[in-house]
CSV table of C-alpha atoms and ligand atoms in Angstrom, one decimal:
chain,number,residue,atom,x,y,z
T,1,MET,CA,40.2,-27.2,-16.4
T,2,LYS,CA,37.7,-24.4,-18.8
T,3,ARG,CA,34.9,-26.4,-17.3
T,4,LEU,CA,36.2,-26.1,-13.3
T,5,TRP,CA,37.0,-22.0,-13.7
T,6,LEU,CA,33.2,-21.8,-14.7
T,7,LEU,CA,31.7,-23.7,-12.3
T,8,LEU,CA,33.9,-21.7,-9.8
T,9,LEU,CA,32.4,-18.8,-12.0
T,10,VAL,CA,29.0,-20.0,-11.0
T,11,CYS,CA,29.5,-20.4,-7.8
T,12,VAL,CA,31.4,-16.3,-6.5
T,13,LEU,CA,28.0,-14.9,-8.5
T,14,LEU,CA,26.2,-17.7,-7.1
T,15,LEU,CA,27.3,-16.6,-3.4
T,16,SER,CA,27.9,-12.7,-4.2
T,17,ALA,CA,27.1,-10.3,-1.9
T,18,CYS,CA,26.1,-7.1,-1.3
T,19,SER,CA,28.3,-4.4,0.3
T,20,GLY,CA,29.9,-1.1,0.2
T,21,GLU,CA,28.4,1.8,-1.2
T,22,THR,CA,25.9,0.0,-4.2
T,23,PRO,CA,23.5,-1.6,-3.3
T,24,CYS,CA,22.3,-4.8,-4.8
T,25,GLN,CA,18.7,-4.2,-6.6
T,26,THR,CA,15.9,-6.3,-8.6
T,27,GLU,CA,13.3,-5.1,-9.8
T,28,LEU,CA,9.8,-6.5,-10.9
T,29,PHE,CA,6.0,-6.5,-11.5
T,30,ALA,CA,3.6,-7.8,-9.0
T,31,MET,CA,0.3,-6.4,-7.9
T,32,ASP,CA,-0.8,-5.2,-10.2
T,33,THR,CA,2.5,-2.4,-10.0
T,34,TYR,CA,6.6,-2.2,-10.4
T,35,MET,CA,8.3,-3.0,-7.7
T,36,THR,CA,12.5,-2.4,-7.0
T,37,ILE,CA,14.1,-3.7,-3.7
T,38,ARG,CA,17.5,-2.5,-2.5
T,39,VAL,CA,20.1,-3.7,-0.6
T,40,TRP,CA,23.0,-2.9,0.8
T,41,ASP,CA,24.3,-6.0,3.0
T,42,GLY,CA,24.0,-9.5,2.9
T,43,GLU,CA,24.2,-12.0,-0.3
T,44,GLU,CA,22.3,-11.0,-3.4
T,45,ALA,CA,20.2,-14.1,-3.7
T,46,LEU,CA,18.3,-12.5,-0.7
T,47,LEU,CA,16.8,-10.7,-3.5
T,48,SER,CA,14.8,-13.3,-5.6
T,49,GLU,CA,13.6,-14.1,-1.8
T,50,CYS,CA,11.7,-11.6,-0.8
T,51,ALA,CA,10.5,-11.3,-4.8
T,52,GLN,CA,9.5,-14.8,-4.4
T,53,LEU,CA,7.7,-13.5,-0.8
T,54,ILE,CA,5.7,-11.0,-2.8
T,55,TYR,CA,5.3,-13.0,-5.5
T,56,ALA,CA,3.5,-15.9,-2.9
T,57,LEU,CA,1.6,-12.7,-0.9
T,58,GLU,CA,-0.1,-11.7,-3.8
T,59,ALA,CA,-1.4,-15.1,-4.8
T,60,GLN,CA,-2.8,-15.3,-1.3
T,61,LEU,CA,-4.5,-11.8,-1.3
T,62,SER,CA,-5.2,-11.0,-5.0
T,63,VAL,CA,-9.0,-10.4,-4.8
T,64,THR,CA,-8.8,-10.4,-9.1
T,65,ARG,CA,-6.6,-13.9,-9.2
T,66,SER,CA,-9.5,-16.9,-8.9
T,67,ASP,CA,-7.3,-18.9,-7.7
T,68,SER,CA,-6.2,-16.9,-4.8
T,69,GLU,CA,-7.4,-17.3,-0.6
T,70,LEU,CA,-8.9,-14.9,-0.6
T,71,SER,CA,-11.2,-15.0,-3.8
T,72,ALA,CA,-12.3,-18.5,-2.7
T,73,LEU,CA,-13.7,-16.4,0.5
T,74,ASN,CA,-15.3,-14.0,-2.2
T,75,ALA,CA,-16.8,-17.1,-3.4
T,76,GLN,CA,-17.4,-19.6,-0.8
T,77,GLY,CA,-18.1,-16.6,1.9
T,78,GLN,CA,-17.3,-18.8,3.8
T,79,ALA,CA,-13.2,-20.1,4.4
T,80,GLU,CA,-10.6,-21.6,7.2
T,81,LEU,CA,-7.9,-19.1,6.7
T,82,SER,CA,-3.9,-19.5,6.8
T,83,SER,CA,-2.8,-18.0,9.5
T,84,GLY,CA,-1.2,-15.0,7.6
T,85,THR,CA,-4.4,-14.2,5.9
T,86,LEU,CA,-5.8,-14.0,9.4
T,87,SER,CA,-3.9,-11.7,10.8
T,88,LEU,CA,-4.3,-9.1,8.1
T,89,LEU,CA,-7.5,-9.8,8.3
T,90,ALA,CA,-8.1,-9.0,12.1
T,91,GLN,CA,-5.6,-5.7,11.6
T,92,ALA,CA,-8.0,-4.8,8.3
T,93,ILE,CA,-11.3,-4.5,10.7
T,94,CYS,CA,-9.1,-2.6,13.4
T,95,TYR,CA,-7.8,-0.2,11.2
T,96,SER,CA,-11.8,0.1,9.9
T,97,GLU,CA,-13.1,1.1,12.9
T,98,LYS,CA,-9.8,3.2,13.9
T,99,THR,CA,-11.1,5.2,11.3
T,100,GLU,CA,-14.9,4.8,10.9
T,101,GLY,CA,-15.0,3.4,8.4
T,102,ALA,CA,-12.9,5.6,6.6
T,103,PHE,CA,-10.8,2.8,5.5
T,104,ASP,CA,-13.1,-0.6,5.0
T,105,PRO,CA,-12.0,-3.8,3.3
T,106,THR,CA,-15.2,-4.5,1.9
T,107,VAL,CA,-15.8,-2.0,-0.6
T,108,TYR,CA,-15.2,-4.6,-3.2
T,109,PRO,CA,-18.6,-4.9,-4.1
T,110,LEU,CA,-18.7,-1.5,-5.0
T,111,VAL,CA,-14.9,-1.1,-5.9
T,112,GLU,CA,-16.8,-3.5,-8.8
T,113,SER,CA,-19.6,-2.0,-9.7
T,114,TRP,CA,-17.7,1.2,-11.3
T,115,GLY,CA,-15.4,-1.4,-13.3
T,116,PHE,CA,-11.9,-1.0,-11.7
T,117,PRO,CA,-11.3,-4.8,-11.7
T,118,SER,CA,-12.1,-4.9,-15.4
T,119,GLY,CA,-11.0,-1.6,-16.3
T,120,GLN,CA,-14.7,-1.0,-18.0
T,121,ALA,CA,-15.5,2.1,-16.6
T,122,LYS,CA,-19.5,2.0,-15.6
T,123,ILE,CA,-21.8,4.2,-13.5
T,124,PRO,CA,-23.7,2.6,-10.6
T,125,ASP,CA,-27.0,4.4,-10.7
T,126,ASP,CA,-28.0,5.7,-6.4
T,127,GLU,CA,-30.6,2.4,-6.4
T,128,THR,CA,-27.4,-0.2,-7.1
T,129,LEU,CA,-25.3,1.9,-5.1
T,130,ALA,CA,-28.0,1.9,-2.0
T,131,GLU,CA,-27.8,-2.0,-2.6
T,132,LEU,CA,-24.5,-3.0,-2.2
T,133,LEU,CA,-24.2,-0.3,0.8
T,134,SER,CA,-25.7,-2.6,2.8
T,135,SER,CA,-23.5,-5.3,2.1
T,136,VAL,CA,-20.4,-3.0,3.4
T,137,GLY,CA,-19.4,-2.8,7.1
T,138,THR,CA,-17.1,-4.8,9.2
T,139,ALA,CA,-19.8,-5.8,10.8
T,140,HIS,CA,-20.6,-8.0,7.7
T,141,ILE,CA,-17.5,-9.9,8.9
T,142,HIS,CA,-17.9,-13.1,10.9
T,143,CYS,CA,-14.9,-14.6,12.7
T,144,SER,CA,-14.5,-17.6,14.7
T,145,ASP,CA,-10.9,-20.2,15.3
T,146,GLY,CA,-9.3,-19.7,12.1
T,147,GLU,CA,-12.5,-19.8,10.2
T,148,VAL,CA,-14.3,-16.5,8.3
T,149,LEU,CA,-17.9,-16.0,8.0
T,150,LEU,CA,-19.2,-13.0,5.8
T,151,ASP,CA,-22.3,-12.1,4.9
T,152,GLU,CA,-24.8,-12.8,2.0
T,153,GLY,CA,-23.1,-10.1,-0.8
T,154,THR,CA,-19.9,-8.9,1.6
T,155,ARG,CA,-16.4,-9.3,0.1
T,156,LEU,CA,-13.1,-8.5,0.9
T,157,ASP,CA,-10.4,-6.5,-1.1
T,158,PHE,CA,-7.1,-6.0,0.2
T,159,GLY,CA,-6.0,-4.0,-2.8
T,160,ALA,CA,-5.2,-0.6,0.0
T,161,ILE,CA,-3.4,-2.6,2.8
T,162,ALA,CA,-1.6,-5.7,0.2
T,163,LYS,CA,1.1,-3.9,-0.9
T,164,GLY,CA,1.7,-1.9,2.6
T,165,TYR,CA,1.3,-5.4,4.2
T,166,ALA,CA,3.9,-6.9,1.7
T,167,ALA,CA,6.5,-4.0,2.2
T,168,GLN,CA,6.0,-4.9,5.7
T,169,CYS,CA,6.9,-8.1,5.1
T,170,VAL,CA,9.8,-7.8,2.9
T,171,ALA,CA,11.9,-5.8,5.4
T,172,GLU,CA,11.0,-7.7,8.8
T,173,TYR,CA,12.1,-10.5,6.7
T,174,LEU,CA,15.6,-9.1,5.7
T,175,ALA,CA,16.1,-7.8,9.1
T,176,GLU,CA,15.8,-11.2,10.3
T,177,GLN,CA,18.6,-12.2,7.2
T,178,GLY,CA,20.6,-9.5,9.0
T,179,VAL,CA,20.2,-7.2,6.2
T,180,ARG,CA,21.3,-3.9,8.1
T,181,ALA,CA,19.9,-1.8,5.0
T,182,ALA,CA,17.2,-1.9,2.4
T,183,MET,CA,14.8,0.0,0.7
T,184,ILE,CA,11.8,-0.9,-0.6
T,185,ASN,CA,9.8,0.4,-3.0
T,186,LEU,CA,6.2,-1.5,-3.7
T,187,GLY,CA,4.9,1.2,-6.7
T,188,GLY,CA,5.1,3.9,-4.6
T,189,ASN,CA,4.2,2.1,-1.3
T,190,VAL,CA,8.2,2.8,0.1
T,191,GLN,CA,9.4,1.1,3.4
T,192,THR,CA,12.8,1.6,4.4
T,193,LEU,CA,15.4,-0.7,6.9
T,194,GLY,CA,17.7,0.8,8.9
T,195,GLU,CA,20.4,3.0,7.8
T,196,LYS,CA,22.5,3.3,4.5
T,197,PRO,CA,26.1,2.8,4.9
T,198,ASP,CA,27.6,6.3,4.1
T,199,GLY,CA,25.1,8.0,6.5
T,200,THR,CA,23.3,9.5,4.2
T,201,ALA,CA,19.4,9.9,4.7
T,202,TRP,CA,17.0,8.7,2.9
T,203,LEU,CA,15.5,10.6,0.1
T,204,VAL,CA,11.7,10.1,-0.9
T,205,GLY,CA,10.0,11.9,-3.5
T,206,ILE,CA,6.1,12.8,-3.1
T,207,ALA,CA,4.5,12.6,-6.6
T,208,ASP,CA,3.4,15.3,-8.4
T,209,PRO,CA,-0.3,14.7,-8.5
T,210,GLU,CA,-0.5,17.0,-11.5
T,211,GLU,CA,2.8,15.4,-13.4
T,212,PRO,CA,2.9,12.1,-11.5
T,213,SER,CA,6.4,11.0,-13.0
T,214,GLN,CA,7.7,14.2,-11.0
T,215,ALA,CA,8.2,15.1,-7.5
T,216,VAL,CA,6.7,17.6,-5.4
T,217,ALA,CA,8.5,17.5,-2.7
T,218,THR,CA,11.4,15.4,-0.7
T,219,LEU,CA,11.5,13.4,2.5
T,220,ARG,CA,14.4,13.2,4.0
T,221,PHE,CA,14.6,11.0,7.0
T,222,THR,CA,16.8,8.0,9.0
T,223,GLY,CA,16.4,4.9,10.2
T,224,SER,CA,13.2,2.1,9.1
T,225,MET,CA,9.9,3.9,8.4
T,226,ALA,CA,7.1,3.0,6.2
T,227,LEU,CA,5.5,6.1,3.8
T,228,VAL,CA,2.7,5.6,1.8
T,229,THR,CA,0.8,7.8,-1.0
T,230,SER,CA,-3.1,7.3,-1.5
T,231,GLY,CA,-4.0,9.3,-4.6
T,232,SER,CA,-6.5,10.4,-7.9
T,233,TYR,CA,-3.9,10.2,-9.8
T,234,GLN,CA,-3.3,6.7,-9.2
T,235,ARG,CA,-5.3,5.0,-10.9
T,236,TYR,CA,-8.5,6.3,-12.5
T,237,LEU,CA,-11.2,5.1,-15.2
T,238,GLU,CA,-12.7,8.3,-17.6
T,239,LEU,CA,-15.8,8.1,-19.2
T,240,ASP,CA,-17.6,10.3,-21.1
T,241,GLY,CA,-15.0,13.0,-20.3
T,242,GLN,CA,-15.1,12.2,-16.9
T,243,ARG,CA,-12.9,11.3,-14.4
T,244,TYR,CA,-13.6,8.2,-12.0
T,245,HIS,CA,-10.7,7.2,-9.1
T,246,HIS,CA,-10.5,4.8,-7.1
T,247,ILE,CA,-10.7,5.5,-3.4
T,248,LEU,CA,-14.2,4.8,-3.1
T,249,ASP,CA,-16.2,6.4,0.8
T,250,PRO,CA,-17.6,3.7,2.0
T,251,LYS,CA,-20.8,5.9,3.0
T,252,THR,CA,-21.4,7.2,0.1
T,253,GLY,CA,-20.1,3.9,-2.4
T,254,LYS,CA,-18.7,6.8,-4.7
T,255,PRO,CA,-15.4,8.1,-5.3
T,256,ALA,CA,-14.4,9.9,-2.4
T,257,ASP,CA,-14.7,13.6,-2.9
T,258,SER,CA,-12.8,15.3,-0.1
T,259,GLY,CA,-10.9,18.1,-1.4
T,260,LEU,CA,-7.3,16.2,-1.4
T,261,LEU,CA,-5.4,14.9,-4.8
T,262,SER,CA,-3.1,12.5,-2.5
T,263,VAL,CA,-2.0,11.6,1.3
T,264,THR,CA,1.1,10.4,1.8
T,265,VAL,CA,1.4,9.1,5.4
T,266,LEU,CA,4.8,7.6,7.4
T,267,ALA,CA,4.7,5.3,10.0
T,268,GLN,CA,6.7,2.3,11.3
T,269,ASP,CA,3.9,-0.3,10.1
T,270,GLY,CA,3.6,-0.3,6.8
T,271,VAL,CA,0.1,-1.9,7.4
T,272,LEU,CA,-0.6,0.8,9.3
T,273,ALA,CA,0.4,3.2,6.6
T,274,ASP,CA,-1.4,1.8,3.8
T,275,ALA,CA,-5.0,1.7,5.7
T,276,TYR,CA,-4.1,4.9,6.6
T,277,SER,CA,-3.2,6.7,3.2
T,278,THR,CA,-6.9,5.2,2.1
T,279,ALA,CA,-8.7,6.4,5.1
T,280,LEU,CA,-7.0,10.1,5.3
T,281,PHE,CA,-8.1,10.6,1.5
T,282,VAL,CA,-11.5,9.9,2.3
T,283,MET,CA,-11.7,11.6,5.1
T,284,GLY,CA,-9.8,14.9,3.9
T,285,LEU,CA,-8.2,17.8,5.8
T,286,GLU,CA,-9.7,19.1,8.6
T,287,ASP,CA,-11.5,15.2,9.3
T,288,GLY,CA,-7.9,13.8,8.6
T,289,VAL,CA,-5.7,16.6,10.3
T,290,ALA,CA,-8.2,15.7,13.8
T,291,PHE,CA,-7.7,12.5,13.2
T,292,TRP,CA,-3.6,12.8,13.5
T,293,ARG,CA,-4.6,14.4,16.4
T,294,GLN,CA,-6.8,12.0,18.5
T,295,GLU,CA,-3.8,8.9,17.3
T,296,GLN,CA,-0.9,10.3,17.2
T,297,SER,CA,0.8,6.9,15.1
T,298,PHE,CA,1.9,8.9,12.3
T,299,GLU,CA,2.4,11.9,10.3
T,300,ALA,CA,1.6,12.8,7.2
T,301,VAL,CA,1.1,14.9,4.0
T,302,PHE,CA,-1.6,15.9,2.0
T,303,ILE,CA,-2.4,17.9,-0.8
T,304,THR,CA,-5.3,19.5,-2.0
T,305,GLN,CA,-7.5,19.8,-5.3
T,306,GLY,CA,-5.9,23.6,-5.2
T,307,GLY,CA,-2.3,22.0,-5.2
T,308,SER,CA,-1.8,23.9,-1.5
T,309,ILE,CA,0.2,21.1,1.4
T,310,PHE,CA,-0.3,20.5,4.9
T,311,ALA,CA,2.2,18.6,6.8
T,312,THR,CA,1.9,17.2,10.3
T,313,GLN,CA,4.1,18.5,12.8
T,314,GLY,CA,6.9,15.8,12.5
T,315,ALA,CA,5.6,15.0,9.0
T,316,SER,CA,7.4,19.0,8.5
T,317,ALA,CA,10.2,18.3,10.0
T,318,LEU,CA,11.4,15.7,7.3
T,319,LEU,CA,10.2,17.8,4.6
T,320,SER,CA,11.4,19.8,1.6
T,321,GLY,CA,11.8,21.7,-1.3
T,322,CYS,CA,8.1,23.0,-2.0
T,323,ASP,CA,6.2,25.9,0.0
T,324,PHE,CA,3.9,24.2,3.0
T,325,THR,CA,1.7,24.6,5.8
T,326,GLU,CA,3.1,22.8,9.1
T,327,ILE,CA,-0.3,21.4,11.3
T,328,CYS,CA,0.4,21.5,14.9
T,329,ALA,CA,-0.5,19.3,17.3
U,1,AMP,P1,-4.6,3.1,-1.8
U,1,AMP,O1,-4.1,2.9,-3.1
U,1,AMP,O2,-4.2,1.9,-0.9
U,1,AMP,O3,-5.5,3.6,-1.5
U,1,AMP,O4,-6.0,1.9,-2.1
U,1,AMP,C1,-7.1,1.8,-3.2
U,1,AMP,C2,-7.6,0.8,-3.4
U,1,AMP,O5,-7.9,-0.2,-2.2
U,1,AMP,C3,-8.7,0.5,-4.6
U,1,AMP,O6,-8.5,0.4,-5.4
U,1,AMP,C4,-9.6,-0.4,-4.1
U,1,AMP,O7,-9.4,-2.0,-4.3
U,1,AMP,C5,-9.6,-0.1,-2.8
U,1,AMP,N1,-10.1,1.1,-1.8
U,1,AMP,C6,-11.3,1.9,-2.8
U,1,AMP,N2,-11.2,2.8,-1.2
U,1,AMP,C7,-11.8,2.4,-0.7
U,1,AMP,C8,-11.7,2.3,0.7
U,1,AMP,N3,-12.2,3.4,1.3
U,1,AMP,N4,-11.1,1.5,1.8
U,1,AMP,C9,-10.9,0.1,1.3
U,1,AMP,N5,-10.3,0.1,1.0
U,1,AMP,C10,-10.5,1.0,-0.9
U,2,MG,MG1,-3.8,2.2,1.0
């Protein structure tokens, strides 16, 4: 009898569903960051399926894991890629072209030369940077029939889009499974799905670049959205008292010095939001605003080195908790 009760209890736990106003949640560490996934409806087992999906994407796209699909391409200079990786590469090339190379998936030799993968800061000299820059640019990637060929010295890094892509994949998977409300937070790359059952808006904080554990402002909105922040505070190395952050300007090979501390992009698509947050950080406020006016596919919040906040018209309507300047179309 006792056994039967135990079996019933296990079955109930396995089939337990998320419903009502309190979400089910899972936390995991992947892609070098802490992640949280919350769903307001659907089977609780979906959460571990989402975690498996993220681990699989990490195994496919990581540039630091020697067994990943991307590392095999980087090591051999050519490879036949899976359809998922190929589609992400096509998107990366498209966003690189649109941003005139401010986002560039071929920056890996530069990223390595500053010591980011190992965490050991190094300062490459101008000669080294000039040599590495000669193999940076999407013109060095050649694709045909699923086969990708890289010019000598060219290596890919999906670090600026992998989390946005993973959040997008998880949101699409949950939607396919009939989930109507979810929030996916992959280390600050946030993706919302649908509306919360209690009808309240989604609230997402923008980190204070000077005090990243605190929010400097809040974005309030309803419905499905991707919100991605790129900031110099998120990852940096220190050498001789000097900080070197991880977002590189593909034109100089050096950490971008565009006058910004962070850029948050809001868009319907997670990969676009992630690629553009990196690109806008490199472009700076003026060029970033010109790009926003031209593209019209996203909204953005810029925080400058002086601490001023600028929000594009659509983002202004969602922003609260801070003083900011609205940028009109
Ligand atoms: P994110 O935090 O999304 O802005 O991405 C930054 C990461 O992408 C870095 O840690 C690098 O691995 C890589 N990266 C750095 N600069 C660039 C760039 N200009 N374009 C594309 N990827 C970059
Ligand atoms: Mg990015």
